PDB file of C-alpha atoms in Angstrom:
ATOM      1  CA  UNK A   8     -27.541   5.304 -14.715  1.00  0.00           C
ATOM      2  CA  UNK A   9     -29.594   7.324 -12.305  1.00  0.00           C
ATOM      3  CA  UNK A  10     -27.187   8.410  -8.704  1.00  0.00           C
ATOM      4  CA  UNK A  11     -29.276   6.903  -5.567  1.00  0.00           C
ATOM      5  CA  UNK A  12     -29.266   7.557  -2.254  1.00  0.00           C
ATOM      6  CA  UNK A  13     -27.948   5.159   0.149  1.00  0.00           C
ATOM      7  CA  UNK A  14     -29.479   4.869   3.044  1.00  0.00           C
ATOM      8  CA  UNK A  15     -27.227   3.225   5.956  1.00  0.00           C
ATOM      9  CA  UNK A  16     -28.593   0.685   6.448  1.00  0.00           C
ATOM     10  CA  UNK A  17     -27.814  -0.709   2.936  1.00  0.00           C
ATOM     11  CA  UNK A  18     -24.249   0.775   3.820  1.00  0.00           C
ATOM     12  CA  UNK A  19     -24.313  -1.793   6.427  1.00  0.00           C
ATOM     13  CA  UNK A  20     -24.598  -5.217   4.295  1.00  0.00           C
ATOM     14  CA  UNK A  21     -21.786  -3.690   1.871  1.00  0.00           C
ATOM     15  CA  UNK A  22     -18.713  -5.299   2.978  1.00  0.00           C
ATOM     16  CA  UNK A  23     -16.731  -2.196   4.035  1.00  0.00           C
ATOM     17  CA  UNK A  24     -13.047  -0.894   3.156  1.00  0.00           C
ATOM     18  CA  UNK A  25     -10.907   0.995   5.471  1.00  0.00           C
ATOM     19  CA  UNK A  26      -8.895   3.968   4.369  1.00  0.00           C
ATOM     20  CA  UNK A  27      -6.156   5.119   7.226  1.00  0.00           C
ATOM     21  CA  UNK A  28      -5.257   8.936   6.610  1.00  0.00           C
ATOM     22  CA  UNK A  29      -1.944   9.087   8.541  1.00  0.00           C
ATOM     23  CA  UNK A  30       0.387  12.693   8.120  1.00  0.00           C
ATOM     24  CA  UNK A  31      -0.487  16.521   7.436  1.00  0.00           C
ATOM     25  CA  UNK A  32      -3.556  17.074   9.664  1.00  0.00           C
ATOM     26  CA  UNK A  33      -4.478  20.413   7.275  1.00  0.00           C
ATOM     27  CA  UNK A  34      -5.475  17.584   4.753  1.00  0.00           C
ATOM     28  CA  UNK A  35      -7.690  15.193   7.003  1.00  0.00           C
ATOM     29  CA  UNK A  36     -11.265  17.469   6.357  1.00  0.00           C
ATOM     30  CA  UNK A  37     -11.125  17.401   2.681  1.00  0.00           C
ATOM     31  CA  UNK A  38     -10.525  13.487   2.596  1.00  0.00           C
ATOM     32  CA  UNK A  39     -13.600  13.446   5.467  1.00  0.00           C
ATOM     33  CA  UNK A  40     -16.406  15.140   3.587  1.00  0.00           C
ATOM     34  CA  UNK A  41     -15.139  13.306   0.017  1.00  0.00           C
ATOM     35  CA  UNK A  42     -15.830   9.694   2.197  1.00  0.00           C
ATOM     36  CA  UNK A  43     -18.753  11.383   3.920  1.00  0.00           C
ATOM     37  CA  UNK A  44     -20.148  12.090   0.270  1.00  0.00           C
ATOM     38  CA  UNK A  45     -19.210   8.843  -1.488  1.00  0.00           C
ATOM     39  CA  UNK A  46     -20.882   6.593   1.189  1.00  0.00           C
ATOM     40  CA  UNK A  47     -24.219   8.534   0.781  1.00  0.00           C
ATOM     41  CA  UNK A  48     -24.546   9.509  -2.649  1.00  0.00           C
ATOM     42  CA  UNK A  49     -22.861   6.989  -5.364  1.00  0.00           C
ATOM     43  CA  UNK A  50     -23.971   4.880  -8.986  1.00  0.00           C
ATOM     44  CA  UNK A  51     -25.676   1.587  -8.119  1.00  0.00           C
ATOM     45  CA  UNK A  52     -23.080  -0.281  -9.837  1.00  0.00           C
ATOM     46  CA  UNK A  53     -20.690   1.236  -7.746  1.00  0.00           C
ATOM     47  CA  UNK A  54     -21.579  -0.197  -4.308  1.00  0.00           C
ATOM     48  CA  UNK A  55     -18.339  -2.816  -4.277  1.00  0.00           C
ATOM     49  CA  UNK A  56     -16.985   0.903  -4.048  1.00  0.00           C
ATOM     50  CA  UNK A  57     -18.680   2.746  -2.201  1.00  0.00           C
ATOM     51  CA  UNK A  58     -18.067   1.693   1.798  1.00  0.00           C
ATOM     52  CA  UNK A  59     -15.735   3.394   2.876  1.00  0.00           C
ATOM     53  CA  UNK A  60     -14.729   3.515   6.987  1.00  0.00           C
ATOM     54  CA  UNK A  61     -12.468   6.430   7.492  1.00  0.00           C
ATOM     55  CA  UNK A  62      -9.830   5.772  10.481  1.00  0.00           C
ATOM     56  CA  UNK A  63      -7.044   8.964  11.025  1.00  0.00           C
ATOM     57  CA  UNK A  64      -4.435   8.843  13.778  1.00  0.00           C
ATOM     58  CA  UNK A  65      -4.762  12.579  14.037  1.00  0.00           C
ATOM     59  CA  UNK A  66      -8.309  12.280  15.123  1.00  0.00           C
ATOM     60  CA  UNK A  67      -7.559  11.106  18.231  1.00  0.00           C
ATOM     61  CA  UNK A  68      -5.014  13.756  18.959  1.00  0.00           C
ATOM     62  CA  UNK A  69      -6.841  15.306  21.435  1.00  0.00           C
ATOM     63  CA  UNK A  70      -6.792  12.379  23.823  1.00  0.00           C
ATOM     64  CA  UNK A  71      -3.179  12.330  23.462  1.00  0.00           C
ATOM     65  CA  UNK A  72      -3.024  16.039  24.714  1.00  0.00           C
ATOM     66  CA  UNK A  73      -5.583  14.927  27.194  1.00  0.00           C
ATOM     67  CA  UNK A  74      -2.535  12.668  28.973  1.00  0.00           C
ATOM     68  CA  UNK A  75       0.644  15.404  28.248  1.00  0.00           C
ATOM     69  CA  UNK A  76       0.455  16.195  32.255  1.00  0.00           C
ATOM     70  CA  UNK A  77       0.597  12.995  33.567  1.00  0.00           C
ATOM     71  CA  UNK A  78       2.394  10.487  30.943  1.00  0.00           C
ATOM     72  CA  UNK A  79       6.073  11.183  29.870  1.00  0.00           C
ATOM     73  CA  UNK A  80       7.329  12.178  26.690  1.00  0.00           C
ATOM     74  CA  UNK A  81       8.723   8.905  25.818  1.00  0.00           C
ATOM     75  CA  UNK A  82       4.784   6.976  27.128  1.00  0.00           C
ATOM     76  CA  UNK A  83       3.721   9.924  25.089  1.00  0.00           C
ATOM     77  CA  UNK A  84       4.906   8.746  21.607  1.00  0.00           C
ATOM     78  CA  UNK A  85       4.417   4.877  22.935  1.00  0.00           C
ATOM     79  CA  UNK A  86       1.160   5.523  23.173  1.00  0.00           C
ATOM     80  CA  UNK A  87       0.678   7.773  19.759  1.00  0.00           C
ATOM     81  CA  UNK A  88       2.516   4.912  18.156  1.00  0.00           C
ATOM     82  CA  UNK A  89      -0.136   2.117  19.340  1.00  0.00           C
ATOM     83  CA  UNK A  90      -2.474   4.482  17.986  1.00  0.00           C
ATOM     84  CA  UNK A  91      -0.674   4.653  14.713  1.00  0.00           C
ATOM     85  CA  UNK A  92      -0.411   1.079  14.651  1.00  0.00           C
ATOM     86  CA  UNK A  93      -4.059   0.377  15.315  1.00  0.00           C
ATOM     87  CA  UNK A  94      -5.189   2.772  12.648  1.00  0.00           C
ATOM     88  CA  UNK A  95      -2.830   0.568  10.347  1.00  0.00           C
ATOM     89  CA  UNK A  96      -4.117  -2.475  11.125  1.00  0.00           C
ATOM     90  CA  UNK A  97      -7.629  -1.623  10.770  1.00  0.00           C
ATOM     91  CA  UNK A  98      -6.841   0.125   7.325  1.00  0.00           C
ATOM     92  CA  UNK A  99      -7.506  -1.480   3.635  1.00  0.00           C
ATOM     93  CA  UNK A 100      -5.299   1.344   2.235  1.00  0.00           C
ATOM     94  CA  UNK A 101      -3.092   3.771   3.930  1.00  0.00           C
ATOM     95  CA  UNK A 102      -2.013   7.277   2.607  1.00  0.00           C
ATOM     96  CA  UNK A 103       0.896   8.808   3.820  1.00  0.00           C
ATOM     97  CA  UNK A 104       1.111  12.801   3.711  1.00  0.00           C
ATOM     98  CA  UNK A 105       4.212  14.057   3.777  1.00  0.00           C
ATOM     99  CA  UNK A 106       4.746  17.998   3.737  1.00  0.00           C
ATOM    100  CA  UNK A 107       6.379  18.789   0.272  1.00  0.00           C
ATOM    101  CA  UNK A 108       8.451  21.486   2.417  1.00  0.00           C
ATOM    102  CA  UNK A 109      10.029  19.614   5.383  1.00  0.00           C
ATOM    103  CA  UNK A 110      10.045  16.117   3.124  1.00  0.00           C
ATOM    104  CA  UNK A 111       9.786  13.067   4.423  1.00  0.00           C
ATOM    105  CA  UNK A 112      10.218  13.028   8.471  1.00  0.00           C
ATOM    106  CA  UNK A 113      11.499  10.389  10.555  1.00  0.00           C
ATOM    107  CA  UNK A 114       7.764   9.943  11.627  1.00  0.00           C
ATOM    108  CA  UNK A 115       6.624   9.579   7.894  1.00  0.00           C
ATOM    109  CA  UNK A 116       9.366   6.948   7.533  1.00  0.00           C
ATOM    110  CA  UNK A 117       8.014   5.288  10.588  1.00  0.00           C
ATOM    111  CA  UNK A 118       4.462   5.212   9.929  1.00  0.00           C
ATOM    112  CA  UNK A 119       5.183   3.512   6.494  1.00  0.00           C
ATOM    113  CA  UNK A 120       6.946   0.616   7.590  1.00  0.00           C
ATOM    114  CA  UNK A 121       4.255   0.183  10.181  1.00  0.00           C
ATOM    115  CA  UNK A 122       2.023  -0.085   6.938  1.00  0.00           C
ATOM    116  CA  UNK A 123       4.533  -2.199   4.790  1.00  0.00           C
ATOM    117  CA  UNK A 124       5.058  -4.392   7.691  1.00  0.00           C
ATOM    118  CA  UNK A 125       1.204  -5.021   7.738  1.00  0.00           C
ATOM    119  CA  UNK A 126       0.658  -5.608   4.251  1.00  0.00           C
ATOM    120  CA  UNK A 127      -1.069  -2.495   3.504  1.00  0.00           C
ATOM    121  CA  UNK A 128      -1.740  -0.555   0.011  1.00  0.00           C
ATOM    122  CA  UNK A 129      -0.217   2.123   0.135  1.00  0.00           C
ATOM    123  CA  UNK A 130      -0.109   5.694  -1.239  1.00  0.00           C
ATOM    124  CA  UNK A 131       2.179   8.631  -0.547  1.00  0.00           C
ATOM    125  CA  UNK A 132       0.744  11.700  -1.087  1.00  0.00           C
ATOM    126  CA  UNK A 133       3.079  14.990  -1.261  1.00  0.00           C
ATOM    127  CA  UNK A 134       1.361  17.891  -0.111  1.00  0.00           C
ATOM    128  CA  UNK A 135       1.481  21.197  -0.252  1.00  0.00           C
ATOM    129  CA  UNK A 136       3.124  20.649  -3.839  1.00  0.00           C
ATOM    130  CA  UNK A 137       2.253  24.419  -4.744  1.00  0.00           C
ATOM    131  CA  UNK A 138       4.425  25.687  -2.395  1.00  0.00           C
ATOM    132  CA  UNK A 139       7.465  24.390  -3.965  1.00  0.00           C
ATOM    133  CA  UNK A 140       9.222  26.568  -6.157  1.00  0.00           C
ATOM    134  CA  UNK A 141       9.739  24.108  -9.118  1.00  0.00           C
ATOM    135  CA  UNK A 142      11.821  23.484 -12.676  1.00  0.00           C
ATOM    136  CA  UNK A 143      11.902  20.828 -15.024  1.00  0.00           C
ATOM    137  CA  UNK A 144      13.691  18.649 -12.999  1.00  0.00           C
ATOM    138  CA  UNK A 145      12.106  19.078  -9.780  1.00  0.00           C
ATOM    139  CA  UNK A 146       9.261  16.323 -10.017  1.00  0.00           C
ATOM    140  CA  UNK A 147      11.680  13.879 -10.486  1.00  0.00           C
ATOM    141  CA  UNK A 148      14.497  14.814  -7.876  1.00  0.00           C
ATOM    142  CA  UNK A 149      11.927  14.987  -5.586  1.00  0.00           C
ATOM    143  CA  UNK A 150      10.688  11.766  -6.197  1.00  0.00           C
ATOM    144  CA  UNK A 151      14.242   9.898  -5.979  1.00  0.00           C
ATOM    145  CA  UNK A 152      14.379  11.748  -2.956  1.00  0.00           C
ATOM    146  CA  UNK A 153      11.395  10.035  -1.320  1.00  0.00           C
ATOM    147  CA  UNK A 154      11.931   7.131  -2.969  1.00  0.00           C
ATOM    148  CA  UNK A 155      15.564   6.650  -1.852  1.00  0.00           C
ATOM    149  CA  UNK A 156      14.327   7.376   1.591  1.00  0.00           C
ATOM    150  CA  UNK A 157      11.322   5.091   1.633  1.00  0.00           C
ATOM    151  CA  UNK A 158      13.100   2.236  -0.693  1.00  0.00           C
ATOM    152  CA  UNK A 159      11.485  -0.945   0.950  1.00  0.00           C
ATOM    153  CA  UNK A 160       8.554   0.333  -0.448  1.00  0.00           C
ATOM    154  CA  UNK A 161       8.917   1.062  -4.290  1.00  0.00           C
ATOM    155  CA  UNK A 162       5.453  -0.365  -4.792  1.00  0.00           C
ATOM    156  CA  UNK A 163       3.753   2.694  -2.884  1.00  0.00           C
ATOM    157  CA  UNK A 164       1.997   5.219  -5.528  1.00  0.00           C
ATOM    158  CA  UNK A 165       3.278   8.547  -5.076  1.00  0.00           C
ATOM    159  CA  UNK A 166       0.966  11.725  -6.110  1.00  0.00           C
ATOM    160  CA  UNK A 167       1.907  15.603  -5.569  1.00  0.00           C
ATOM    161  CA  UNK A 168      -0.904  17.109  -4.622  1.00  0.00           C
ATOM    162  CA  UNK A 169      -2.828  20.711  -3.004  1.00  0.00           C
ATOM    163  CA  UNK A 170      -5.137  20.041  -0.087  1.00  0.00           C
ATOM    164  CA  UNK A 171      -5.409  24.058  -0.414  1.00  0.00           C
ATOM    165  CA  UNK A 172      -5.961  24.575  -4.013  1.00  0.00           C
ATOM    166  CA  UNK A 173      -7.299  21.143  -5.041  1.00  0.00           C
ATOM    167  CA  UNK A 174      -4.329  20.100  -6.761  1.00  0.00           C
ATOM    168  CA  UNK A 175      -4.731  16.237  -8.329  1.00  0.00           C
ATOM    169  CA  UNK A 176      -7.076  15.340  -5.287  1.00  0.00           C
ATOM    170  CA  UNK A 177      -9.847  14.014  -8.158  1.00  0.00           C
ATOM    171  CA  UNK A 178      -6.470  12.010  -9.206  1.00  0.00           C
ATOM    172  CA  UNK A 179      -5.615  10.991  -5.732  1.00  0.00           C
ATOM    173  CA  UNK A 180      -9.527   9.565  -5.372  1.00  0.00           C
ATOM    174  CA  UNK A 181      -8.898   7.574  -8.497  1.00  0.00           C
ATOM    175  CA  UNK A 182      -5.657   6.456  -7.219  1.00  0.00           C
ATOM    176  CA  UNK A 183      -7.584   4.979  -4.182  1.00  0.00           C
ATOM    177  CA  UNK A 184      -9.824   3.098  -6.103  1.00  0.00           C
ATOM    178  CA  UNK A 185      -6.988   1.170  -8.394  1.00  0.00           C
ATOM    179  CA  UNK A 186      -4.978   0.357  -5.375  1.00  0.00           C
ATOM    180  CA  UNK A 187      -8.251  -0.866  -3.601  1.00  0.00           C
ATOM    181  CA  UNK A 188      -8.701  -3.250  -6.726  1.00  0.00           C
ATOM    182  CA  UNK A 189      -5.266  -3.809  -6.847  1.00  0.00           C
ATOM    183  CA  UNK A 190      -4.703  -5.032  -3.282  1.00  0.00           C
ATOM    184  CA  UNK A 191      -7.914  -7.376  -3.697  1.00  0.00           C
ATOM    185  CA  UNK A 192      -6.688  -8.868  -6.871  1.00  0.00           C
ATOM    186  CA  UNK A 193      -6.434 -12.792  -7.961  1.00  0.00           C
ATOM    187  CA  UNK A 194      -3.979 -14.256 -10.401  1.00  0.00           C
ATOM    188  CA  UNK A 195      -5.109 -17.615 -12.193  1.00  0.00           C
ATOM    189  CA  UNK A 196      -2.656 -20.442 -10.933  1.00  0.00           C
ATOM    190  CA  UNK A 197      -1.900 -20.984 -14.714  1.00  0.00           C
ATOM    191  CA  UNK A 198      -1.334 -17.582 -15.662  1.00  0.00           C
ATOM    192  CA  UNK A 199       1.366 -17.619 -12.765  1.00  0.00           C
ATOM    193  CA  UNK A 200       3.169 -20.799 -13.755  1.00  0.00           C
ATOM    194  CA  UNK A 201       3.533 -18.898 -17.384  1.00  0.00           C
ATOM    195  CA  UNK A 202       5.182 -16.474 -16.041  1.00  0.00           C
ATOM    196  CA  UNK A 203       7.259 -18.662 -13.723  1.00  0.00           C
ATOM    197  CA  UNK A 204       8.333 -20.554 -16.674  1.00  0.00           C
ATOM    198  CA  UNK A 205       9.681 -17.563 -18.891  1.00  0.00           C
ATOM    199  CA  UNK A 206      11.129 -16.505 -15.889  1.00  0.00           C
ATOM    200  CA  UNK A 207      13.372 -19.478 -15.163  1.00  0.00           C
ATOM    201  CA  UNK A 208      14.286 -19.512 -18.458  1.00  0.00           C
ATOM    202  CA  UNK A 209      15.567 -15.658 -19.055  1.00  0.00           C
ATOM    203  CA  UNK A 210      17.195 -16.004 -16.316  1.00  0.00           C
ATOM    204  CA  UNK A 211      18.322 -18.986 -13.881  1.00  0.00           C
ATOM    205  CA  UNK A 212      18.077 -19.587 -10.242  1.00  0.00           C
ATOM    206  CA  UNK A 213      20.650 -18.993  -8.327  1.00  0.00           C
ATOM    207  CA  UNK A 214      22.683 -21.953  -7.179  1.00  0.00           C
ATOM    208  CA  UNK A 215      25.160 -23.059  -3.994  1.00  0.00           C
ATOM    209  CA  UNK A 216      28.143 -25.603  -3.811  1.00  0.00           C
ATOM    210  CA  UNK A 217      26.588 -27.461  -7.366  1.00  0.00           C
ATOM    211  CA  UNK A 218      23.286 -27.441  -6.655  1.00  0.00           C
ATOM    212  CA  UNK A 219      20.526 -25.143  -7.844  1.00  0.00           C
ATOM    213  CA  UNK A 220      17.262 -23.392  -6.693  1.00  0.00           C
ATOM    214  CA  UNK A 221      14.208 -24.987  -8.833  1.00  0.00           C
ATOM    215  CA  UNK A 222      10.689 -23.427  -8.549  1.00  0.00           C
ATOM    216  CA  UNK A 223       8.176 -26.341  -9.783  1.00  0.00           C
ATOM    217  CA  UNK A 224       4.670 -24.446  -8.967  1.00  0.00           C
ATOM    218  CA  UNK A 225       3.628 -21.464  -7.773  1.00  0.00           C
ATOM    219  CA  UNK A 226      -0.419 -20.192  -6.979  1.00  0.00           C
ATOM    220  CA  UNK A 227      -1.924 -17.271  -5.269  1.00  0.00           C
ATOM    221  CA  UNK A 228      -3.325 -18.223  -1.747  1.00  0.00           C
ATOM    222  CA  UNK A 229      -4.928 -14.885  -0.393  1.00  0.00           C
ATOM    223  CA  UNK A 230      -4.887 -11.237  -1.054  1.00  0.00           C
ATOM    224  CA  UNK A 231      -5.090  -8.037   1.362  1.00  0.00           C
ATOM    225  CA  UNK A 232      -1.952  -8.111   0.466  1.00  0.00           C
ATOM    226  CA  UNK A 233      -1.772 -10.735  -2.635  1.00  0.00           C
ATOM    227  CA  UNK A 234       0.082 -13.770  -1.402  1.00  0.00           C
ATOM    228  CA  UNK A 235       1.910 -16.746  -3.654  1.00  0.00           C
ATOM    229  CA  UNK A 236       3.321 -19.931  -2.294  1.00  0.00           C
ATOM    230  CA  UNK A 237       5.857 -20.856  -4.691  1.00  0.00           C
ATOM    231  CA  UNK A 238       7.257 -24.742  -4.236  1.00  0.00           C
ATOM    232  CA  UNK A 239      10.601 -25.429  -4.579  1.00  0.00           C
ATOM    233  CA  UNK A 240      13.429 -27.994  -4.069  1.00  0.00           C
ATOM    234  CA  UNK A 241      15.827 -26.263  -0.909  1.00  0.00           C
ATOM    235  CA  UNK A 242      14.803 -23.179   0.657  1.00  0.00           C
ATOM    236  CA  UNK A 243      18.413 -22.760   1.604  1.00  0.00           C
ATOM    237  CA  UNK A 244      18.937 -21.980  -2.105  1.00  0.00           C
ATOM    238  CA  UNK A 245      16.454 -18.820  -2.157  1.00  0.00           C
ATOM    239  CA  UNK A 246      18.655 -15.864  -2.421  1.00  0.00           C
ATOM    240  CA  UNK A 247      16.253 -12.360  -1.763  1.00  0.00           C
ATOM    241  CA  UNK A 248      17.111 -10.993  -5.173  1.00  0.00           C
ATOM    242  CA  UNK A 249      15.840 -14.021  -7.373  1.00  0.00           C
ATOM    243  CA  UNK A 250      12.417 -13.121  -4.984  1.00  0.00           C
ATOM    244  CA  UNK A 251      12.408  -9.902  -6.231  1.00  0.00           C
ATOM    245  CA  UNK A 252      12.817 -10.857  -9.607  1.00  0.00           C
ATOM    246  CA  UNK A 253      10.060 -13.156 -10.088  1.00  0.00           C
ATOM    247  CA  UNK A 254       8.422 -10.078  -8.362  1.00  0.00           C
ATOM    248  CA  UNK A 255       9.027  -8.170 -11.107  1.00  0.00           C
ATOM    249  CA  UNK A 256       8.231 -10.418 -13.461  1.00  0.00           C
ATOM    250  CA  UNK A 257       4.554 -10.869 -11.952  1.00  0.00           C
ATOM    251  CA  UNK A 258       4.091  -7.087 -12.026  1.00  0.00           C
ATOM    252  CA  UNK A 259       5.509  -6.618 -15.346  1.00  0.00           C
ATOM    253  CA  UNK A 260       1.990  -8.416 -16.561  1.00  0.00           C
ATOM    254  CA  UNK A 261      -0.810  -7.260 -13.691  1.00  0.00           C
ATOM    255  CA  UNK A 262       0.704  -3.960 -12.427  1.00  0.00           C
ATOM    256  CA  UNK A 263      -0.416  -4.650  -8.513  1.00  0.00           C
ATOM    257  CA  UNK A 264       0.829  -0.744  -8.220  1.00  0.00           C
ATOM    258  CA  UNK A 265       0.306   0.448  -4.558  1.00  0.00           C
ATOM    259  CA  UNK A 266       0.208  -3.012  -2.922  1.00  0.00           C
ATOM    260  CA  UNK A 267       2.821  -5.571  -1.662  1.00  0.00           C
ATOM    261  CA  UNK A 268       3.382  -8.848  -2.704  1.00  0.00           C
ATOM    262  CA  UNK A 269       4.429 -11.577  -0.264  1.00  0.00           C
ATOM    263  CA  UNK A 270       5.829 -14.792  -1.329  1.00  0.00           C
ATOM    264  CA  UNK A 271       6.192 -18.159   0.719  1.00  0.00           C
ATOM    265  CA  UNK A 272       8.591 -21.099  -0.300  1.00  0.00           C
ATOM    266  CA  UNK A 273       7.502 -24.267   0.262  1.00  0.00           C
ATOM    267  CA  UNK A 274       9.819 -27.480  -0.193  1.00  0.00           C
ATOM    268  CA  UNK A 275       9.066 -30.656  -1.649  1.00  0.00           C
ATOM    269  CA  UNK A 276      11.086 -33.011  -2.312  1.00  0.00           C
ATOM    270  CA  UNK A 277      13.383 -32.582  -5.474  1.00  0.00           C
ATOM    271  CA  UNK A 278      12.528 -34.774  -8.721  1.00  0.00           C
ATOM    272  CA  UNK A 279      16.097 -35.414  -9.599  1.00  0.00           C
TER     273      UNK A 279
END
């Protein structure tokens, strides 16, 4: 199919996504001009695509030097936090650069639980990958590094990449697209209650003083990020661990890489 040229106004009717760039500033032009590009010149069946609104923390720097001589440190990194924080909330999809040669910072770990704690998809990007001297081991201790660090997040994709050379950046594009998807996706209510049902049975609820958890129903009430009520007899009986295993269990079957899942217990009233 023939590419066309998008004038903005059409832009406009295309219900838009936001991508936060939050970390290594060196990186913040390349991911510009690649959003500049794709919201001008894409496939016509790409439109769901295509709008992208591009929000970066780092942009506004300069209005944060602007106030160095009359705000104190500690208003100083107040206000770059509500900034932070406002680029987070406004974002579909937030990628996290961390510098492959400091690792992750104390700010990196920050900014992603501002974006965990909102729900976010989320990617971590490792830059400046070709400046690490590597062996055949060093992908993945690097990676259980991060991970370790950045553990209430296991969801996040994770990509080494080269704002410099190029390195996996057509890989990192791609990734934005699947966790895009991913964050927008719907589960049919009997789909779920399959897997609910093989789940209870490999392995039970957990159970206090004789009496046991039992999930009767669960369904999908929103997304951005995908939500599930899940109804159940005592909510005093939910242990955080049996969560995360039905967790796992969903994901096992639709992936949702890049993009938290929330659950909600509801209780009704037990059948016997």
């Amino acid at each position: 199919m023939e590419e066309k040229i998008i004038k903005e106004s059409e832009l406009a009717r295309i219900s838009p996504l936001t991508l936060a760039y939050l970390g290594d500033t060196v990186y913040e032009s390349y991911i510009r001009e690649y959003l500049i590009k794709r919201n001008i010149f894409l496939k016509i069946n790409d439109l769901h695509k295509s709008a992208i609104k591009y929000v970066s923390a780092h942009a506004q720097s300069k209005a944060i030097k602007g106030l160095e001589d009359i705000l104190t440190e500690e208003e100083i990194e107040k206000y770059s936090i509500i900034r932070t924080v406002t680029a987070v909330e406004r974002a579909d999809v937030v990628i996290i650069v961390i510098d492959a040669v400091e690792g992750v910072t104390e700010q990196d770990a920050k900014i992603a639980g501002i974006a965990h704690e909102n729900g976010k998809g989320i990617i971590i990007a490792v830059n400046k990958w070709d400046a690490i001297e590597k062996n055949d081991k060093t992908v993945y201790e690097y990676t259980n590094k991060v991970r370790d660090i950045l553990s209430f997040m296991p969801y996040a994709e994770m990509l080494f990449i080269s704002a410099e050379t190029g390195q996996r950046l057509p890989k990192l594009f791609d990734t934005i697209d699947a966790v895009i998807e991913n964050h927008a996706m719907r589960v049919g209510t009997g789909v779920l209650n399959e897997i609910l049902s093989e789940a209870v049975a490999m392995k039970q609820p957990p159970s206090d003083k004789g009496r046991r958890l039992r999930l009767y129903y669960i369904t999908q009430v929103s997304v951005k990020p995908p939500t599930f009520v899940i109804f159940i007899n005592d909510k005093e009986l939910t242990h955080f661990s049996y969560t995360r295993y039905i967790e796992n269990q969903i994901r096992e079957t639709f992936g949702f890489r890049g993009t938290p899942l929330r659950f909600i217990y509801r209780e009704r009233k037990d059948k016997g």
